[in-house]
Amino acid sequence: RKEVEQDPGPFNVPEGATVAFNCTYSNSASQSFFWYRQDCRKEPKLLMSVYSSGNEDGRFTAQLNRASQYISLLIRDSKLSDSATYLCVVNGHFGNEKLTFGTGTRLTIIP
Amino acid sequence: GAVVSQHPSRVICKSGTSVKIECRSLDFQATTMFWYRQFPKQSLMLMATSNEGSKATYEQGVEKDKFLINHASLTLSTLTVTSAHPEDSSFYICSARGFLAGDDNEQFFGPGTRLTVL
């Protein structure tokens, strides 16, 4: 089983729609969770950290369910500029600084 | 946010040659740098972790004699792909973490180096 699993997509969504991505992780001792976005042939960039209480940043909402080892990202009122690959990233248990990346979910916003 | 640069951004080389990739933290001191590799349509895979002044820690399956990592200063780490072969063609990305750069755990990524071995 992969350490971090995501639906690779692609998700083709009309502009203005709401889209949700899910991710599961296998290591129950994982401590930190993130969503990164990666544009084609570019480096990944941190979109947001994910906290147990859930957190929101503008149109983006991230949720963490530790019991189910499940992370989600919701994008509301999607824009053309949201087209990218979204990477679910998990940090190891305390003292383990490694980031483990999912394969990413490809999103295309259609005008 | 903190800035990390990589050089070169793109390199094409012949099979059997060695290629050096530089990773620099431009506005902070990077106590730890990470080297990743990403093949097309795959996730980033950590190759090694390097701390300034000490030997790099390689992930399982990564040959330390083939991928030489040097982290001689707090702002520079280099990855040398020795005797490169076509299967080493990939997108190599470094990241850095350190003092005064985001929170303690945040890694800042370089723009990547696309290596093509003919």
PDB file of C-alpha atoms in Angstrom:
ATOM      1  CA  ARG A   1       0.000   0.000   0.000  1.00  0.00           C
ATOM      2  CA  LYS A   2       1.332   3.447  -0.883  1.00  0.00           C
ATOM      3  CA  GLU A   3       2.142   5.733   2.024  1.00  0.00           C
ATOM      4  CA  VAL A   4       0.030   8.516   0.545  1.00  0.00           C
ATOM      5  CA  GLU A   5      -2.753   7.761  -1.922  1.00  0.00           C
ATOM      6  CA  GLN A   6      -4.653  10.142  -4.123  1.00  0.00           C
ATOM      7  CA  ASP A   7      -7.034   9.824  -7.024  1.00  0.00           C
ATOM      8  CA  PRO A   8      -4.876  10.909  -9.969  1.00  0.00           C
ATOM      9  CA  GLY A   9      -7.828  12.337 -11.869  1.00  0.00           C
ATOM     10  CA  PRO A  10      -7.971  14.168 -14.151  1.00  0.00           C
ATOM     11  CA  PHE A  11     -10.752  16.321 -12.808  1.00  0.00           C
ATOM     12  CA  ASN A  12     -12.210  18.600 -15.484  1.00  0.00           C
ATOM     13  CA  VAL A  13     -14.401  21.142 -13.776  1.00  0.00           C
ATOM     14  CA  PRO A  14     -16.249  24.209 -15.137  1.00  0.00           C
ATOM     15  CA  GLU A  15     -15.156  27.582 -13.905  1.00  0.00           C
ATOM     16  CA  GLY A  16     -17.040  28.627 -10.782  1.00  0.00           C
ATOM     17  CA  ALA A  17     -17.763  25.104  -9.621  1.00  0.00           C
ATOM     18  CA  THR A  18     -16.727  23.532  -6.349  1.00  0.00           C
ATOM     19  CA  VAL A  19     -14.302  20.622  -6.414  1.00  0.00           C
ATOM     20  CA  ALA A  20     -13.057  18.330  -3.666  1.00  0.00           C
ATOM     21  CA  PHE A  21      -9.972  16.125  -3.485  1.00  0.00           C
ATOM     22  CA  ASN A  22      -9.308  13.332  -1.047  1.00  0.00           C
ATOM     23  CA  CYS A  23      -6.174  11.697   0.190  1.00  0.00           C
ATOM     24  CA  THR A  24      -5.419   8.818   2.548  1.00  0.00           C
ATOM     25  CA  TYR A  25      -2.198   8.064   4.375  1.00  0.00           C
ATOM     26  CA  SER A  26      -0.965   4.821   5.856  1.00  0.00           C
ATOM     27  CA  ASN A  27       1.249   5.891   8.754  1.00  0.00           C
ATOM     28  CA  SER A  28      -0.941   6.590  11.767  1.00  0.00           C
ATOM     29  CA  ALA A  29       2.006   8.266  13.512  1.00  0.00           C
ATOM     30  CA  SER A  30       2.186  11.024  10.903  1.00  0.00           C
ATOM     31  CA  GLN A  31       2.194  14.461  12.448  1.00  0.00           C
ATOM     32  CA  SER A  32       1.942  17.139   9.790  1.00  0.00           C
ATOM     33  CA  PHE A  33      -0.122  17.362   6.656  1.00  0.00           C
ATOM     34  CA  PHE A  34      -0.059  19.689   3.700  1.00  0.00           C
ATOM     35  CA  TRP A  35      -1.514  20.408   0.318  1.00  0.00           C
ATOM     36  CA  TYR A  36       0.929  21.571  -2.334  1.00  0.00           C
ATOM     37  CA  ARG A  37       0.163  22.633  -5.862  1.00  0.00           C
ATOM     38  CA  GLN A  38       2.451  21.881  -8.757  1.00  0.00           C
ATOM     39  CA  ASP A  39       2.164  23.507 -12.147  1.00  0.00           C
ATOM     40  CA  CYS A  40       3.392  21.683 -15.218  1.00  0.00           C
ATOM     41  CA  ARG A  41       7.184  21.266 -15.202  1.00  0.00           C
ATOM     42  CA  LYS A  42       7.564  23.443 -12.104  1.00  0.00           C
ATOM     43  CA  GLU A  43       8.442  22.865  -8.477  1.00  0.00           C
ATOM     44  CA  PRO A  44       5.702  22.203  -5.905  1.00  0.00           C
ATOM     45  CA  LYS A  45       4.499  25.174  -3.883  1.00  0.00           C
ATOM     46  CA  LEU A  46       2.860  25.047  -0.493  1.00  0.00           C
ATOM     47  CA  LEU A  47      -0.850  25.754  -0.754  1.00  0.00           C
ATOM     48  CA  MET A  48      -1.779  25.206   2.864  1.00  0.00           C
ATOM     49  CA  SER A  49      -1.095  23.184   5.958  1.00  0.00           C
ATOM     50  CA  VAL A  50      -3.865  20.963   7.253  1.00  0.00           C
ATOM     51  CA  TYR A  51      -4.867  21.063  10.905  1.00  0.00           C
ATOM     52  CA  SER A  52      -7.026  18.713  12.924  1.00  0.00           C
ATOM     53  CA  SER A  53      -9.585  21.434  13.476  1.00  0.00           C
ATOM     54  CA  GLY A  54      -9.810  22.115   9.770  1.00  0.00           C
ATOM     55  CA  ASN A  55      -8.676  25.336   8.215  1.00  0.00           C
ATOM     56  CA  GLU A  56      -9.728  27.729   5.537  1.00  0.00           C
ATOM     57  CA  ASP A  57      -7.798  30.128   3.346  1.00  0.00           C
ATOM     58  CA  GLY A  58     -10.029  32.116   1.058  1.00  0.00           C
ATOM     59  CA  ARG A  59     -11.658  29.703  -1.386  1.00  0.00           C
ATOM     60  CA  PHE A  60      -9.673  26.743  -0.066  1.00  0.00           C
ATOM     61  CA  THR A  61     -10.708  24.560   2.863  1.00  0.00           C
ATOM     62  CA  ALA A  62      -8.655  21.666   4.198  1.00  0.00           C
ATOM     63  CA  GLN A  63      -9.850  18.971   6.587  1.00  0.00           C
ATOM     64  CA  LEU A  64      -8.039  16.231   8.468  1.00  0.00           C
ATOM     65  CA  ASN A  65      -9.608  13.109   9.919  1.00  0.00           C
ATOM     66  CA  ARG A  66      -6.971  11.333  11.988  1.00  0.00           C
ATOM     67  CA  ALA A  67      -9.209   8.413  12.872  1.00  0.00           C
ATOM     68  CA  SER A  68      -9.753   7.581   9.210  1.00  0.00           C
ATOM     69  CA  GLN A  69      -6.295   8.821   8.138  1.00  0.00           C
ATOM     70  CA  TYR A  70      -7.935  10.978   5.556  1.00  0.00           C
ATOM     71  CA  ILE A  71      -7.258  14.489   4.279  1.00  0.00           C
ATOM     72  CA  SER A  72      -9.407  16.600   2.010  1.00  0.00           C
ATOM     73  CA  LEU A  73      -9.155  19.815   0.047  1.00  0.00           C
ATOM     74  CA  LEU A  74     -12.168  21.787  -1.113  1.00  0.00           C
ATOM     75  CA  ILE A  75     -11.910  24.539  -3.691  1.00  0.00           C
ATOM     76  CA  ARG A  76     -14.912  26.831  -4.050  1.00  0.00           C
ATOM     77  CA  ASP A  77     -15.706  29.160  -6.936  1.00  0.00           C
ATOM     78  CA  SER A  78     -12.888  27.634  -8.990  1.00  0.00           C
ATOM     79  CA  LYS A  79     -10.832  29.885 -11.252  1.00  0.00           C
ATOM     80  CA  LEU A  80      -8.950  29.095 -14.429  1.00  0.00           C
ATOM     81  CA  SER A  81      -5.739  29.745 -12.499  1.00  0.00           C
ATOM     82  CA  ASP A  82      -6.574  26.860 -10.163  1.00  0.00           C
ATOM     83  CA  SER A  83      -5.652  24.411 -12.941  1.00  0.00           C
ATOM     84  CA  ALA A  84      -2.687  22.451 -11.599  1.00  0.00           C
ATOM     85  CA  THR A  85      -1.763  19.185  -9.931  1.00  0.00           C
ATOM     86  CA  TYR A  86      -2.573  19.094  -6.230  1.00  0.00           C
ATOM     87  CA  LEU A  87      -0.219  17.073  -4.063  1.00  0.00           C
ATOM     88  CA  CYS A  88      -1.156  15.614  -0.722  1.00  0.00           C
ATOM     89  CA  VAL A  89       1.937  15.623   1.493  1.00  0.00           C
ATOM     90  CA  VAL A  90       2.524  14.016   4.854  1.00  0.00           C
ATOM     91  CA  ASN A  91       5.329  14.549   7.338  1.00  0.00           C
ATOM     92  CA  GLY A  92       6.531  11.711   9.462  1.00  0.00           C
ATOM     93  CA  HIS A  93       6.198  11.158  13.150  1.00  0.00           C
ATOM     94  CA  PHE A  94       7.846  13.580  15.540  1.00  0.00           C
ATOM     95  CA  GLY A  95      11.530  13.868  14.791  1.00  0.00           C
ATOM     96  CA  ASN A  96      11.132  12.518  11.262  1.00  0.00           C
ATOM     97  CA  GLU A  97      11.432  15.428   8.895  1.00  0.00           C
ATOM     98  CA  LYS A  98      10.761  13.541   5.685  1.00  0.00           C
ATOM     99  CA  LEU A  99       7.941  14.684   3.464  1.00  0.00           C
ATOM    100  CA  THR A 100       6.090  11.939   1.625  1.00  0.00           C
ATOM    101  CA  PHE A 101       4.260  13.067  -1.481  1.00  0.00           C
ATOM    102  CA  GLY A 102       1.208  11.595  -3.111  1.00  0.00           C
ATOM    103  CA  THR A 103       1.223  11.252  -6.873  1.00  0.00           C
ATOM    104  CA  GLY A 104      -1.092  14.223  -7.166  1.00  0.00           C
ATOM    105  CA  THR A 105      -4.539  14.945  -8.528  1.00  0.00           C
ATOM    106  CA  ARG A 106      -4.680  16.740 -11.826  1.00  0.00           C
ATOM    107  CA  LEU A 107      -7.280  19.525 -12.013  1.00  0.00           C
ATOM    108  CA  THR A 108      -8.287  21.420 -15.133  1.00  0.00           C
ATOM    109  CA  ILE A 109     -10.749  24.273 -14.880  1.00  0.00           C
ATOM    110  CA  ILE A 110     -12.750  24.684 -18.052  1.00  0.00           C
ATOM    111  CA  PRO A 111     -13.907  28.158 -19.119  1.00  0.00           C
TER     112      PRO A 111
ATOM    113  CA  GLY B   1       8.901  33.616   1.710  1.00  0.00           C
ATOM    114  CA  ALA B   2      12.385  32.149   1.610  1.00  0.00           C
ATOM    115  CA  VAL B   3      13.968  31.692  -1.806  1.00  0.00           C
ATOM    116  CA  VAL B   4      15.826  28.653  -3.085  1.00  0.00           C
ATOM    117  CA  SER B   5      17.560  28.598  -6.432  1.00  0.00           C
ATOM    118  CA  GLN B   6      18.876  25.738  -8.536  1.00  0.00           C
ATOM    119  CA  HIS B   7      21.393  25.728 -11.318  1.00  0.00           C
ATOM    120  CA  PRO B   8      21.254  24.708 -14.062  1.00  0.00           C
ATOM    121  CA  SER B   9      17.549  24.677 -14.804  1.00  0.00           C
ATOM    122  CA  ARG B  10      18.040  22.293 -17.663  1.00  0.00           C
ATOM    123  CA  VAL B  11      20.906  20.084 -18.746  1.00  0.00           C
ATOM    124  CA  ILE B  12      21.384  17.648 -21.589  1.00  0.00           C
ATOM    125  CA  CYS B  13      24.402  15.382 -21.437  1.00  0.00           C
ATOM    126  CA  LYS B  14      25.841  12.284 -23.012  1.00  0.00           C
ATOM    127  CA  SER B  15      25.670   8.925 -21.320  1.00  0.00           C
ATOM    128  CA  GLY B  16      28.664   8.310 -19.069  1.00  0.00           C
ATOM    129  CA  THR B  17      29.307  11.920 -18.140  1.00  0.00           C
ATOM    130  CA  SER B  18      28.821  13.477 -14.714  1.00  0.00           C
ATOM    131  CA  VAL B  19      26.462  16.331 -14.010  1.00  0.00           C
ATOM    132  CA  LYS B  20      26.541  18.681 -11.021  1.00  0.00           C
ATOM    133  CA  ILE B  21      23.408  20.455  -9.814  1.00  0.00           C
ATOM    134  CA  GLU B  22      23.621  23.311  -7.337  1.00  0.00           C
ATOM    135  CA  CYS B  23      20.985  24.266  -4.797  1.00  0.00           C
ATOM    136  CA  ARG B  24      21.275  27.573  -2.975  1.00  0.00           C
ATOM    137  CA  SER B  25      19.250  29.222  -0.248  1.00  0.00           C
ATOM    138  CA  LEU B  26      19.374  32.900  -1.146  1.00  0.00           C
ATOM    139  CA  ASP B  27      18.030  34.674   1.916  1.00  0.00           C
ATOM    140  CA  PHE B  28      18.330  32.215   4.775  1.00  0.00           C
ATOM    141  CA  GLN B  29      20.705  29.663   6.213  1.00  0.00           C
ATOM    142  CA  ALA B  30      19.675  26.164   5.278  1.00  0.00           C
ATOM    143  CA  THR B  31      20.606  23.716   8.002  1.00  0.00           C
ATOM    144  CA  THR B  32      18.987  20.894   6.080  1.00  0.00           C
ATOM    145  CA  MET B  33      18.586  20.376   2.362  1.00  0.00           C
ATOM    146  CA  PHE B  34      16.653  17.653   0.640  1.00  0.00           C
ATOM    147  CA  TRP B  35      17.060  16.215  -2.836  1.00  0.00           C
ATOM    148  CA  TYR B  36      14.074  14.797  -4.668  1.00  0.00           C
ATOM    149  CA  ARG B  37      13.581  13.178  -8.043  1.00  0.00           C
ATOM    150  CA  GLN B  38      10.361  13.185 -10.021  1.00  0.00           C
ATOM    151  CA  PHE B  39       9.736  10.991 -13.059  1.00  0.00           C
ATOM    152  CA  PRO B  40       6.890  11.927 -15.456  1.00  0.00           C
ATOM    153  CA  LYS B  41       3.445  11.503 -13.918  1.00  0.00           C
ATOM    154  CA  GLN B  42       4.924  10.250 -10.676  1.00  0.00           C
ATOM    155  CA  SER B  43       5.275  11.766  -7.243  1.00  0.00           C
ATOM    156  CA  LEU B  44       8.358  13.421  -5.874  1.00  0.00           C
ATOM    157  CA  MET B  45      10.604  10.810  -4.310  1.00  0.00           C
ATOM    158  CA  LEU B  46      13.081  11.793  -1.651  1.00  0.00           C
ATOM    159  CA  MET B  47      16.587  10.725  -2.591  1.00  0.00           C
ATOM    160  CA  ALA B  48      18.614  12.032   0.319  1.00  0.00           C
ATOM    161  CA  THR B  49      18.734  14.451   3.220  1.00  0.00           C
ATOM    162  CA  SER B  50      21.809  16.506   3.871  1.00  0.00           C
ATOM    163  CA  ASN B  51      22.765  18.524   6.913  1.00  0.00           C
ATOM    164  CA  GLU B  52      25.444  21.154   6.664  1.00  0.00           C
ATOM    165  CA  GLY B  53      28.859  19.762   7.456  1.00  0.00           C
ATOM    166  CA  SER B  54      27.854  16.127   7.687  1.00  0.00           C
ATOM    167  CA  LYS B  55      27.340  13.206   5.342  1.00  0.00           C
ATOM    168  CA  ALA B  56      24.045  12.899   3.549  1.00  0.00           C
ATOM    169  CA  THR B  57      21.486  10.290   4.544  1.00  0.00           C
ATOM    170  CA  TYR B  58      20.284   8.382   1.511  1.00  0.00           C
ATOM    171  CA  GLU B  59      16.899   6.757   1.067  1.00  0.00           C
ATOM    172  CA  GLN B  60      16.665   3.058   0.450  1.00  0.00           C
ATOM    173  CA  GLY B  61      17.480   2.175  -3.137  1.00  0.00           C
ATOM    174  CA  VAL B  62      19.438   5.357  -3.865  1.00  0.00           C
ATOM    175  CA  GLU B  63      23.100   4.679  -4.627  1.00  0.00           C
ATOM    176  CA  LYS B  64      25.265   7.049  -2.644  1.00  0.00           C
ATOM    177  CA  ASP B  65      28.258   6.482  -4.927  1.00  0.00           C
ATOM    178  CA  LYS B  66      26.236   7.430  -7.957  1.00  0.00           C
ATOM    179  CA  PHE B  67      24.486  10.457  -6.470  1.00  0.00           C
ATOM    180  CA  LEU B  68      27.125  12.420  -4.610  1.00  0.00           C
ATOM    181  CA  ILE B  69      25.815  15.081  -2.261  1.00  0.00           C
ATOM    182  CA  ASN B  70      27.892  17.812  -0.703  1.00  0.00           C
ATOM    183  CA  HIS B  71      26.483  20.355   1.759  1.00  0.00           C
ATOM    184  CA  ALA B  72      29.596  22.317   2.537  1.00  0.00           C
ATOM    185  CA  SER B  73      27.974  25.566   3.626  1.00  0.00           C
ATOM    186  CA  LEU B  74      24.702  26.799   5.076  1.00  0.00           C
ATOM    187  CA  THR B  75      23.620  28.161   1.725  1.00  0.00           C
ATOM    188  CA  LEU B  76      24.816  25.593  -0.802  1.00  0.00           C
ATOM    189  CA  SER B  77      24.283  21.915  -1.472  1.00  0.00           C
ATOM    190  CA  THR B  78      25.327  20.108  -4.629  1.00  0.00           C
ATOM    191  CA  LEU B  79      24.132  16.882  -6.199  1.00  0.00           C
ATOM    192  CA  THR B  80      26.458  15.196  -8.684  1.00  0.00           C
ATOM    193  CA  VAL B  81      25.025  12.483 -10.883  1.00  0.00           C
ATOM    194  CA  THR B  82      28.064  10.396 -11.778  1.00  0.00           C
ATOM    195  CA  SER B  83      28.288   8.328 -14.959  1.00  0.00           C
ATOM    196  CA  ALA B  84      24.802   9.372 -15.956  1.00  0.00           C
ATOM    197  CA  HIS B  85      22.652   6.988 -17.980  1.00  0.00           C
ATOM    198  CA  PRO B  86      19.373   7.573 -19.846  1.00  0.00           C
ATOM    199  CA  GLU B  87      17.390   6.092 -16.941  1.00  0.00           C
ATOM    200  CA  ASP B  88      18.721   8.942 -14.754  1.00  0.00           C
ATOM    201  CA  SER B  89      16.808  11.414 -16.906  1.00  0.00           C
ATOM    202  CA  SER B  90      14.385  13.071 -14.523  1.00  0.00           C
ATOM    203  CA  PHE B  91      13.348  16.286 -12.800  1.00  0.00           C
ATOM    204  CA  TYR B  92      15.629  16.862  -9.805  1.00  0.00           C
ATOM    205  CA  ILE B  93      14.296  19.228  -7.140  1.00  0.00           C
ATOM    206  CA  CYS B  94      15.979  20.422  -3.980  1.00  0.00           C
ATOM    207  CA  SER B  95      14.348  21.905  -0.939  1.00  0.00           C
ATOM    208  CA  ALA B  96      15.790  23.660   2.064  1.00  0.00           C
ATOM    209  CA  ARG B  97      14.825  24.203   5.641  1.00  0.00           C
ATOM    210  CA  GLY B  98      16.528  26.416   8.158  1.00  0.00           C
ATOM    211  CA  PHE B  99      16.710  29.376  10.457  1.00  0.00           C
ATOM    212  CA  LEU B 100      14.415  32.309   9.893  1.00  0.00           C
ATOM    213  CA  ALA B 101      12.701  30.591   7.013  1.00  0.00           C
ATOM    214  CA  GLY B 102       9.042  30.014   7.702  1.00  0.00           C
ATOM    215  CA  ASP B 103       8.149  27.770  10.597  1.00  0.00           C
ATOM    216  CA  ASP B 104      10.615  25.176  11.770  1.00  0.00           C
ATOM    217  CA  ASN B 105       9.278  22.433   9.541  1.00  0.00           C
ATOM    218  CA  GLU B 106       8.561  24.285   6.315  1.00  0.00           C
ATOM    219  CA  GLN B 107      10.621  23.272   3.322  1.00  0.00           C
ATOM    220  CA  PHE B 108      11.181  25.703   0.478  1.00  0.00           C
ATOM    221  CA  PHE B 109      11.622  24.199  -2.936  1.00  0.00           C
ATOM    222  CA  GLY B 110      13.986  25.168  -5.702  1.00  0.00           C
ATOM    223  CA  PRO B 111      12.658  25.482  -9.257  1.00  0.00           C
ATOM    224  CA  GLY B 112      14.092  22.125 -10.267  1.00  0.00           C
ATOM    225  CA  THR B 113      16.626  20.877 -12.783  1.00  0.00           C
ATOM    226  CA  ARG B 114      15.505  18.874 -15.764  1.00  0.00           C
ATOM    227  CA  LEU B 115      18.185  16.343 -16.689  1.00  0.00           C
ATOM    228  CA  THR B 116      18.160  14.558 -20.014  1.00  0.00           C
ATOM    229  CA  VAL B 117      20.806  11.917 -20.624  1.00  0.00           C
ATOM    230  CA  LEU B 118      21.228  10.924 -24.247  1.00  0.00           C
TER     231      LEU B 118
END
